[in-house]
Short mmCIF file of C-alpha atoms in Angstrom, two decimals:
data_model
loop_
_atom_site.label_atom_id
_atom_site.label_comp_id
_atom_site.label_asym_id
_atom_site.label_seq_id
_atom_site.Cartn_x
_atom_site.Cartn_y
_atom_site.Cartn_z
CA MET A 1 -3.95 -30.93 24.16
CA LEU A 2 -2.70 -27.76 25.76
CA SER A 3 -1.70 -27.74 29.41
CA LYS A 4 -3.43 -25.32 31.75
CA ASN A 5 -0.45 -23.03 31.73
CA ASP A 6 -0.22 -23.06 27.94
CA LYS A 7 -3.89 -22.12 27.67
CA LYS A 8 -3.37 -19.21 30.00
CA VAL A 9 -0.41 -18.02 27.91
CA LEU A 10 -2.55 -18.16 24.78
CA THR A 11 -5.80 -16.64 26.07
CA ASP A 12 -4.59 -14.07 28.58
CA PRO A 13 -3.46 -11.54 25.94
CA LEU A 14 -6.81 -11.74 24.14
CA ILE A 15 -8.80 -9.73 26.69
CA SER A 16 -7.52 -9.52 30.25
CA ASN A 17 -3.93 -8.73 29.33
CA ASN A 18 -4.49 -7.35 25.84
CA PRO A 19 -1.28 -5.75 24.50
CA ILE A 20 -3.08 -2.70 23.10
CA ALA A 21 -5.89 -2.20 25.61
CA MET A 22 -4.04 -3.08 28.82
CA GLN A 23 -0.38 -2.46 28.06
CA VAL A 24 -1.06 0.30 25.52
CA LEU A 25 1.59 -1.00 23.11
CA GLY A 26 1.51 -0.93 19.33
CA ILE A 27 -0.71 2.15 19.21
CA CYS A 28 1.04 3.63 16.17
CA SER A 29 -0.03 0.90 13.76
CA ALA A 30 -3.46 0.69 15.38
CA LEU A 31 -3.94 4.28 14.29
CA ALA A 32 -2.32 4.02 10.88
CA VAL A 33 -3.78 0.94 9.19
CA THR A 34 -7.31 0.94 10.59
CA THR A 35 -9.11 3.16 8.11
CA GLN A 36 -10.31 0.08 6.21
CA VAL A 37 -10.91 -3.54 7.18
CA LYS A 38 -9.00 -5.28 4.39
CA PRO A 39 -5.53 -3.76 4.92
CA ALA A 40 -6.04 -4.04 8.69
CA PHE A 41 -6.70 -7.76 8.29
CA VAL A 42 -3.57 -8.39 6.21
CA MET A 43 -1.62 -6.35 8.75
CA CYS A 44 -2.97 -8.56 11.57
CA VAL A 45 -2.00 -11.77 9.78
CA SER A 46 1.48 -10.38 9.06
CA VAL A 47 1.97 -9.38 12.71
CA ILE A 48 0.83 -12.81 13.92
CA VAL A 49 3.27 -14.57 11.57
CA VAL A 50 6.16 -12.31 12.55
CA MET A 51 5.41 -12.70 16.26
CA CYS A 52 5.12 -16.50 16.21
CA VAL A 53 8.27 -17.10 14.19
CA SER A 54 10.47 -14.57 15.93
CA SER A 55 9.29 -15.76 19.36
CA MET A 56 10.24 -19.28 18.39
CA VAL A 57 13.65 -18.29 17.02
CA ILE A 58 14.56 -16.17 20.04
CA SER A 59 13.37 -18.90 22.38
CA LEU A 60 15.59 -21.43 20.60
CA LEU A 61 18.54 -19.06 20.82
CA ARG A 62 17.90 -18.07 24.44
CA THR A 63 20.47 -20.33 26.15
CA GLY A 64 23.41 -19.21 24.03
CA LEU A 65 22.37 -15.61 23.52
CA PRO A 66 24.88 -13.16 25.12
CA SER A 67 22.78 -10.74 27.15
CA ARG A 68 24.85 -7.73 26.11
CA ILE A 69 23.79 -7.98 22.45
CA ARG A 70 20.38 -9.57 22.93
CA ILE A 71 18.40 -6.50 21.79
CA ILE A 72 20.41 -6.27 18.57
CA VAL A 73 19.94 -9.97 17.88
CA GLU A 74 16.20 -9.67 18.56
CA LEU A 75 15.99 -6.72 16.20
CA CYS A 76 17.92 -8.64 13.57
CA VAL A 77 15.56 -11.61 13.78
CA VAL A 78 12.41 -9.45 13.74
CA ALA A 79 13.67 -7.32 10.85
CA SER A 80 14.56 -10.38 8.79
CA MET A 81 11.13 -11.86 9.41
CA VAL A 82 9.37 -8.64 8.43
CA ILE A 83 11.37 -8.35 5.21
CA LEU A 84 10.55 -11.98 4.42
CA VAL A 85 6.82 -11.36 4.94
CA ASP A 86 7.02 -8.24 2.79
CA GLN A 87 8.80 -10.12 0.00
CA PHE A 88 6.22 -12.90 0.08
CA LEU A 89 3.33 -10.44 -0.03
CA LYS A 90 4.93 -8.72 -3.02
CA ALA A 91 5.34 -12.03 -4.82
CA PHE A 92 1.98 -13.66 -4.04
CA LEU A 93 -0.47 -10.97 -2.85
CA PHE A 94 0.70 -8.09 -4.97
CA ASP A 95 -2.45 -5.95 -4.84
CA LEU A 96 -2.77 -6.09 -1.06
CA SER A 97 0.92 -5.44 -0.53
CA LYS A 98 0.51 -2.31 -2.64
CA GLN A 99 -2.31 -1.14 -0.37
CA LEU A 100 -0.31 -1.70 2.80
CA SER A 101 2.80 -0.05 1.30
CA VAL A 102 5.10 1.03 4.12
CA PHE A 103 3.10 -0.37 7.01
CA VAL A 104 4.32 -3.96 6.69
CA GLY A 105 7.90 -2.68 7.03
CA LEU A 106 6.82 -0.77 10.10
CA ILE A 107 5.98 -4.01 11.95
CA ILE A 108 9.67 -3.88 12.94
CA THR A 109 8.92 -0.87 15.11
CA ASN A 110 5.81 -2.44 16.66
CA CYS A 111 6.62 -2.46 20.37
CA ILE A 112 4.49 -5.56 20.99
CA VAL A 113 6.88 -7.75 19.01
CA MET A 114 10.06 -6.66 20.80
CA GLY A 115 8.20 -6.44 24.10
CA ARG A 116 7.06 -10.06 24.03
CA LEU A 117 10.51 -11.28 22.97
CA GLU A 118 12.06 -9.49 25.94
CA ALA A 119 9.36 -10.40 28.42
CA PHE A 120 8.56 -13.97 27.44
CA ALA A 121 10.54 -15.69 24.70
CA LEU A 122 13.91 -15.03 26.38
CA MET A 123 12.85 -17.04 29.43
CA ASN A 124 10.59 -19.77 28.07
CA LYS A 125 10.71 -22.87 25.92
CA PRO A 126 9.89 -22.59 22.18
CA PHE A 127 6.36 -24.02 22.30
CA PRO A 128 4.95 -21.69 24.99
CA SER A 129 6.79 -18.84 23.24
CA ILE A 130 4.97 -19.55 19.98
CA LEU A 131 1.68 -19.62 21.90
CA ASP A 132 2.56 -16.33 23.55
CA GLY A 133 3.34 -14.80 20.15
CA LEU A 134 0.09 -16.15 18.73
CA GLY A 135 -1.95 -14.95 21.70
CA ASN A 136 -0.53 -11.46 21.64
CA GLY A 137 -0.85 -11.28 17.87
CA LEU A 138 -4.52 -12.27 18.18
CA GLY A 139 -5.07 -9.78 20.99
CA TYR A 140 -3.60 -7.08 18.78
CA SER A 141 -5.82 -8.26 15.92
CA ILE A 142 -9.03 -8.11 17.95
CA VAL A 143 -8.53 -4.45 18.76
CA LEU A 144 -7.35 -3.61 15.25
CA MET A 145 -10.33 -5.26 13.58
CA PHE A 146 -12.74 -3.60 16.03
CA VAL A 147 -11.33 -0.14 15.33
CA ALA A 148 -11.04 -0.77 11.57
CA ALA A 149 -14.61 -2.07 11.24
CA LEU A 150 -16.07 0.91 13.10
CA ARG A 151 -13.92 3.44 11.26
CA GLU A 152 -14.78 2.05 7.84
CA LEU A 153 -18.46 1.75 8.76
CA LEU A 154 -18.84 5.24 10.21
CA GLY A 155 -16.26 6.98 8.04
CA ALA A 156 -16.99 5.51 4.63
CA GLY A 157 -20.27 3.61 5.11
CA LYS A 158 -18.62 0.37 4.01
CA LEU A 159 -17.33 -2.88 5.44
CA ALA A 160 -14.38 -4.54 3.66
CA GLY A 161 -15.14 -2.34 0.65
CA ILE A 162 -18.84 -3.29 0.42
CA PRO A 163 -21.34 -0.46 1.00
CA VAL A 164 -23.60 -1.33 3.94
CA ILE A 165 -25.43 1.93 4.61
CA PRO A 166 -28.80 1.65 2.80
CA GLN A 167 -29.31 4.13 -0.02
CA ALA A 168 -32.62 5.22 1.53
CA LEU A 169 -30.78 6.48 4.60
CA ILE A 170 -28.33 8.46 2.43
CA ASP A 171 -31.29 9.96 0.54
CA LEU A 172 -32.71 11.07 3.89
CA GLY A 173 -29.56 13.10 4.47
CA TYR A 174 -27.22 10.67 6.21
CA VAL A 175 -23.60 11.81 5.94
CA ASN A 176 -20.47 9.79 6.67
CA ASN A 177 -18.43 11.03 9.62
CA GLY A 178 -15.21 12.33 8.10
CA LEU A 179 -13.52 12.47 11.51
CA MET A 180 -13.49 8.67 11.62
CA VAL A 181 -11.24 8.51 8.56
CA LEU A 182 -8.69 10.82 10.16
CA ALA A 183 -6.25 9.79 12.90
CA PRO A 184 -8.27 11.43 15.74
CA GLY A 185 -11.15 9.05 14.95
CA ALA A 186 -8.89 6.11 15.75
CA PHE A 187 -7.75 7.80 18.97
CA ILE A 188 -11.33 8.28 20.12
CA LEU A 189 -12.37 4.70 19.29
CA LEU A 190 -9.25 3.26 20.89
CA GLY A 191 -9.87 5.34 24.01
CA LEU A 192 -13.46 4.10 24.16
CA TYR A 193 -12.29 0.51 23.74
CA ILE A 194 -9.77 0.82 26.56
CA TRP A 195 -12.39 2.47 28.78
CA ALA A 196 -14.97 -0.25 28.04
CA GLN A 197 -12.46 -3.01 28.71
CA ASN A 198 -11.32 -1.46 31.99
CA SER A 199 -14.87 -1.13 33.26
CA LEU A 200 -15.98 -4.59 32.13
CA PHE A 201 -12.80 -6.48 33.08
CA PRO A 202 -11.10 -4.36 35.72
CA PRO A 203 -7.39 -5.18 36.08
CA LYS A 204 -6.53 -6.93 39.33
CA ALA A 205 -5.61 -4.45 42.02
CA GLY A 206 -2.07 -4.25 43.31
CA LYS A 207 -0.62 -5.57 40.07
CA MET B 1 27.10 -18.71 29.53
CA ARG B 2 30.25 -17.17 28.08
CA ASN B 3 30.24 -13.41 27.95
CA ASP B 4 33.72 -12.57 26.63
CA ASN B 5 34.21 -10.38 23.58
CA PHE B 6 35.31 -13.15 21.26
CA TYR B 7 32.14 -15.14 21.91
CA ILE B 8 29.92 -12.07 21.48
CA PHE B 9 31.56 -11.06 18.21
CA SER B 10 31.40 -14.54 16.73
CA TYR B 11 27.78 -14.91 17.87
CA ALA B 12 26.84 -11.62 16.20
CA ALA B 13 28.71 -12.61 13.05
CA VAL B 14 26.88 -15.93 12.80
CA VAL B 15 23.47 -14.28 13.35
CA CYS B 16 24.21 -11.69 10.66
CA LEU B 17 25.42 -14.35 8.25
CA VAL B 18 22.37 -16.56 8.71
CA CYS B 19 19.95 -13.63 8.38
CA SER B 20 21.63 -12.25 5.28
CA ILE B 21 21.80 -15.65 3.55
CA LEU B 22 18.11 -16.19 4.31
CA LEU B 23 17.11 -12.78 3.01
CA SER B 24 19.22 -12.86 -0.12
CA LEU B 25 17.88 -16.33 -0.88
CA ALA B 26 14.30 -15.12 -0.52
CA ALA B 27 14.98 -11.97 -2.52
CA THR B 28 16.63 -13.76 -5.44
CA GLN B 29 14.11 -16.60 -5.51
CA LEU B 30 11.07 -14.35 -5.38
CA GLN B 31 12.48 -11.61 -7.61
CA PRO B 32 11.25 -13.06 -10.95
CA LEU B 33 7.74 -13.44 -9.54
CA GLN B 34 7.77 -9.90 -8.17
CA ALA B 35 9.15 -8.44 -11.40
CA GLU B 36 6.44 -10.26 -13.34
CA ASN B 37 3.81 -8.85 -10.96
CA VAL B 38 5.11 -5.30 -11.42
CA LYS B 39 5.20 -5.63 -15.21
CA LEU B 40 1.72 -7.09 -15.31
CA ASP B 41 0.46 -4.39 -12.98
CA ILE B 42 1.82 -1.68 -15.27
CA ARG B 43 0.22 -3.31 -18.32
CA LYS B 44 -3.05 -3.59 -16.41
CA ASN B 45 -2.92 0.09 -15.48
CA ILE B 46 -2.18 1.18 -19.03
CA MET B 47 -5.18 -0.82 -20.23
CA ILE B 48 -7.43 0.57 -17.49
CA ALA B 49 -6.39 4.10 -18.44
CA LEU B 50 -7.09 3.34 -22.09
CA GLY B 51 -10.47 1.88 -21.22
CA ILE B 52 -9.68 -1.60 -22.58
CA ILE B 53 -10.48 -3.20 -19.21
CA LYS B 54 -12.29 -2.01 -16.09
CA ALA B 55 -10.51 -1.51 -12.77
CA ASP B 56 -12.63 -4.01 -10.84
CA GLU B 57 -12.47 -6.80 -13.41
CA LYS B 58 -10.24 -9.77 -12.64
CA PHE B 59 -8.09 -11.37 -15.31
CA THR B 60 -5.51 -14.11 -15.36
CA ARG B 61 -1.96 -13.42 -16.39
CA GLU B 62 -2.49 -14.88 -19.87
CA GLU B 63 -5.69 -12.94 -20.49
CA LEU B 64 -3.99 -9.67 -19.59
CA ASN B 65 -1.03 -10.34 -21.84
CA GLN B 66 -3.42 -11.37 -24.62
CA LYS B 67 -5.42 -8.16 -24.29
CA PHE B 68 -2.26 -6.10 -24.24
CA THR B 69 -1.60 -7.05 -27.87
CA ALA B 70 -4.16 -4.37 -28.80
CA VAL B 71 -1.73 -1.77 -27.45
CA LYS B 72 1.06 -0.38 -29.60
CA GLU B 73 4.12 0.72 -27.65
CA LEU B 74 6.39 3.47 -28.92
CA VAL B 75 8.98 5.89 -27.59
CA VAL B 76 9.38 9.54 -28.59
CA ASP B 77 12.00 12.15 -27.75
CA LEU B 78 11.36 15.57 -26.21
CA GLU B 79 10.72 17.12 -29.64
CA GLY B 80 8.12 14.49 -30.42
CA ASN B 81 10.16 12.43 -32.90
CA ILE B 82 9.46 8.71 -32.79
CA LEU B 83 12.57 6.73 -31.81
CA GLU B 84 12.56 3.60 -33.95
CA GLY B 85 13.56 0.32 -32.33
CA VAL B 86 13.27 1.53 -28.72
CA LYS B 87 10.91 -0.40 -26.43
CA PRO B 88 9.35 1.24 -23.34
CA GLU B 89 10.24 -1.71 -21.11
CA ASN B 90 13.95 -1.32 -21.88
CA LEU B 91 14.04 2.30 -20.69
CA THR B 92 15.87 2.91 -17.42
CA GLU B 93 14.76 5.44 -14.82
CA LYS B 94 17.36 7.88 -16.20
CA ASP B 95 16.26 7.47 -19.82
CA LEU B 96 12.80 8.71 -18.90
CA ASP B 97 14.11 12.30 -18.66
CA THR B 98 14.69 12.41 -22.40
CA LYS B 99 12.81 9.43 -23.82
CA LEU B 100 9.05 9.31 -23.43
CA PRO B 101 7.05 6.09 -23.73
CA ILE B 102 3.61 6.27 -25.34
CA PHE B 103 0.99 3.55 -25.58
CA GLN B 104 -1.54 3.73 -28.40
CA VAL B 105 -4.69 1.69 -28.57
CA LEU B 106 -5.62 0.80 -32.12
CA ALA B 107 -8.90 -0.34 -33.60
CA ASP B 108 -9.21 -1.03 -37.33
CA GLY B 109 -5.88 0.68 -37.91
CA THR B 110 -6.85 4.03 -36.39
CA VAL B 111 -5.64 5.30 -33.04
CA GLN B 112 -8.39 5.37 -30.39
CA GLY B 113 -6.34 6.83 -27.56
CA TYR B 114 -2.93 7.59 -26.11
CA ALA B 115 -1.68 6.58 -22.66
CA PHE B 116 1.51 7.82 -21.07
CA PRO B 117 3.09 7.72 -17.59
CA ILE B 118 2.76 10.70 -15.26
CA VAL B 119 4.81 11.29 -12.11
CA GLY B 120 4.28 13.73 -9.24
CA ARG B 121 4.73 14.34 -5.54
CA GLY B 122 2.00 13.66 -2.98
CA LEU B 123 2.16 14.26 0.76
CA TRP B 124 4.42 11.31 1.69
CA SER B 125 5.50 9.79 -1.56
CA THR B 126 6.01 9.89 -5.29
CA LEU B 127 2.79 9.31 -7.18
CA LYS B 128 3.02 7.30 -10.38
CA GLY B 129 0.21 6.69 -12.77
CA TYR B 130 -0.99 6.59 -16.35
CA LEU B 131 -3.04 9.22 -18.11
CA ALA B 132 -4.89 8.39 -21.31
CA LEU B 133 -6.19 10.93 -23.81
CA GLU B 134 -8.77 10.41 -26.55
CA ALA B 135 -7.67 10.55 -30.18
CA ASP B 136 -8.34 14.32 -30.19
CA THR B 137 -5.48 14.66 -27.59
CA ALA B 138 -7.59 17.15 -25.59
CA THR B 139 -10.09 14.92 -23.75
CA VAL B 140 -9.18 12.65 -20.85
CA LYS B 141 -9.94 9.02 -21.65
CA GLY B 142 -8.85 7.56 -18.34
CA LEU B 143 -6.50 7.79 -15.39
CA THR B 144 -4.91 5.29 -13.02
CA PHE B 145 -2.39 5.33 -10.22
CA TYR B 146 -0.23 2.28 -9.72
CA GLN B 147 2.31 3.41 -7.17
CA HIS B 148 2.08 5.73 -4.18
CA GLY B 149 2.62 5.70 -0.41
CA GLU B 150 -0.25 7.94 0.64
CA THR B 151 -2.38 7.41 3.77
CA PRO B 152 -4.94 4.61 3.31
CA GLY B 153 -8.44 6.09 3.42
CA LEU B 154 -7.21 9.63 2.72
CA GLY B 155 -4.59 10.31 0.04
CA ALA B 156 -4.66 6.69 -1.09
CA GLU B 157 -8.23 7.30 -2.30
CA ILE B 158 -6.72 8.78 -5.49
CA GLU B 159 -6.38 5.25 -6.85
CA GLN B 160 -10.08 4.47 -6.26
CA SER B 161 -12.36 4.52 -9.26
CA TRP B 162 -14.78 7.06 -7.72
CA PHE B 163 -11.94 9.57 -7.89
CA THR B 164 -10.29 8.62 -11.20
CA ASN B 165 -13.63 8.24 -13.01
CA ASN B 166 -14.32 11.94 -12.38
CA PHE B 167 -11.49 12.76 -14.76
CA LYS B 168 -13.12 11.03 -17.72
CA ALA B 169 -14.28 13.39 -20.50
CA LYS B 170 -12.61 16.40 -18.83
CA LYS B 171 -10.73 18.72 -21.20
CA VAL B 172 -7.02 19.38 -20.74
CA ARG B 173 -7.15 22.27 -23.26
CA ASP B 174 -9.43 25.30 -23.19
CA ASN B 175 -11.40 26.57 -26.20
CA LEU B 176 -8.40 28.54 -27.45
CA GLY B 177 -6.23 25.44 -27.46
CA ASN B 178 -4.15 26.43 -24.44
CA LEU B 179 -2.93 23.65 -22.19
CA VAL B 180 -4.72 24.01 -18.84
CA GLY B 181 -4.74 20.47 -17.46
CA VAL B 182 -7.34 19.34 -14.93
CA THR B 183 -7.45 20.83 -11.43
CA VAL B 184 -8.50 18.91 -8.33
CA VAL B 185 -10.39 21.49 -6.29
CA LYS B 186 -11.15 21.58 -2.56
CA GLY B 187 -14.62 20.18 -1.99
CA LYS B 188 -17.11 19.83 -4.82
CA ALA B 189 -16.24 20.84 -8.38
CA THR B 190 -19.66 22.43 -8.80
CA ASP B 191 -18.99 24.76 -5.84
CA SER B 192 -15.65 25.98 -7.19
CA GLY B 193 -17.20 28.46 -9.65
CA ARG B 194 -14.79 27.39 -12.37
CA PRO B 195 -15.54 25.85 -15.78
CA LEU B 196 -16.58 22.27 -15.06
CA ASP B 197 -14.59 21.00 -18.05
CA HIS B 198 -11.34 21.55 -16.18
CA VAL B 199 -12.08 20.71 -12.52
CA VAL B 200 -12.90 17.57 -10.50
CA ASP B 201 -14.06 16.96 -6.89
CA GLY B 202 -11.35 16.92 -4.24
CA ILE B 203 -10.83 14.46 -1.39
CA SER B 204 -11.39 15.80 2.11
CA GLY B 205 -8.32 15.28 4.25
CA ALA B 206 -6.07 14.87 1.22
CA THR B 207 -5.55 18.38 -0.13
CA ILE B 208 -1.78 18.06 -0.57
CA THR B 209 -2.09 14.76 -2.42
CA ALA B 210 -4.77 16.32 -4.63
CA ASP B 211 -2.55 19.32 -5.38
CA GLY B 212 0.15 16.85 -6.38
CA VAL B 213 -2.27 15.25 -8.84
CA THR B 214 -3.15 18.65 -10.34
CA LYS B 215 0.52 19.42 -10.76
CA MET B 216 1.49 16.07 -12.27
CA PHE B 217 -1.21 16.52 -14.90
CA LYS B 218 0.27 19.83 -15.97
CA VAL B 219 3.88 18.58 -15.91
CA GLY B 220 3.13 15.36 -17.79
CA LEU B 221 1.00 17.04 -20.42
CA THR B 222 3.61 19.76 -21.00
CA LYS B 223 6.30 17.16 -21.47
CA TYR B 224 4.31 15.22 -24.06
CA ASP B 225 2.89 18.29 -25.77
CA PRO B 226 5.43 18.40 -28.64
CA TYR B 227 4.37 14.90 -29.64
CA PHE B 228 0.67 15.65 -29.36
CA GLU B 229 1.19 18.87 -31.33
CA ARG B 230 2.57 16.75 -34.17
CA VAL B 231 -0.36 14.37 -33.82
CA ARG B 232 -2.78 17.26 -34.17
CA GLN B 233 -0.97 18.60 -37.24
CA GLY B 234 -0.02 15.39 -38.97
CA GLY B 235 -2.69 13.06 -37.67
CA ARG B 236 -0.22 10.36 -36.72
#
């Protein structure tokens, strides 16, 4: 169904050109919303929706878009999308939107979104642009879910709110690692992830 | 592609217009749903504080509204006089300085507990919640937080039941009847060396949020004290 090029656009950002691990974009939200799995998941879905739709819109506008105001127009589109997502969450997923509080609004400042609009959607047709948005959103999600799962597991002994550390282990003196709940825990995990990725899938030289 | 000023200005104007129409449409269409959610959430929190429902139980909209009929809403002024004909939901943000909503839970005609809103400052945000006292007006019946912008996993833990449940059965008055509130200590309550009736465990990494909770207890209780004083004397 997808052409070879389309597939590359979709799958490249998952691992080999991952926006967080390779381009080191979007770090701020990767640190902020990854203390627990559930809010991280809703954040991922929101980012994917925002990226797909705004990539499509900017790609549709690309031929008539005056280059001198393109950043402002991009910002306008992204901000509108984010507010829309926030409004929908408040109307239909009230409890989760309360948990995420300010972080949904902060998708506007996520550099991945603007970065992909500038780098891809401005120069490509709508369909590949949507794929690019989806791919990068998924790449972002992979790293976020990895960090969130480890932080919740090591920091609170739970996964998605369900305790997974056996009581017997706690009775033996097992203690949750409080560092994982704090921001430095995310930094360390993210650093390890980037290191692992670079050793397993080294970036092509001379790029 | 044209790049003259007229084109750029009209392009920007059209983009702004489309975006604003879209957003105002979404906001007005979804507003009733959102308002309903907020109202329901407040009712839910009042009932959790009063112990009518548990925090992890799920109810439909109708069930919640049905259960809320067990709660009697009233509004008092700063001296503790009941203001007849005033409903809590009609109070504006400004009214709350002088008019205080109280929610009583009744069983067989006698009051089983009192819930009232408390407000305080955390690290990042304003904390809003409900505190419920037993009929003796000195023992905590329950506590909930329904609005805050604290860090998930740290300050945001105040809304979790492991934290709020610690407040249950704590005393907000000492043996002499003085108002002391409940203090969130650093670390374990048992290590603080203070009377256990008035302290609860803290949250590591969230000391400022916890201090905010301690303070909002004191402020809220002081504000409602004239009313509770009358309750203690007159048994209303």
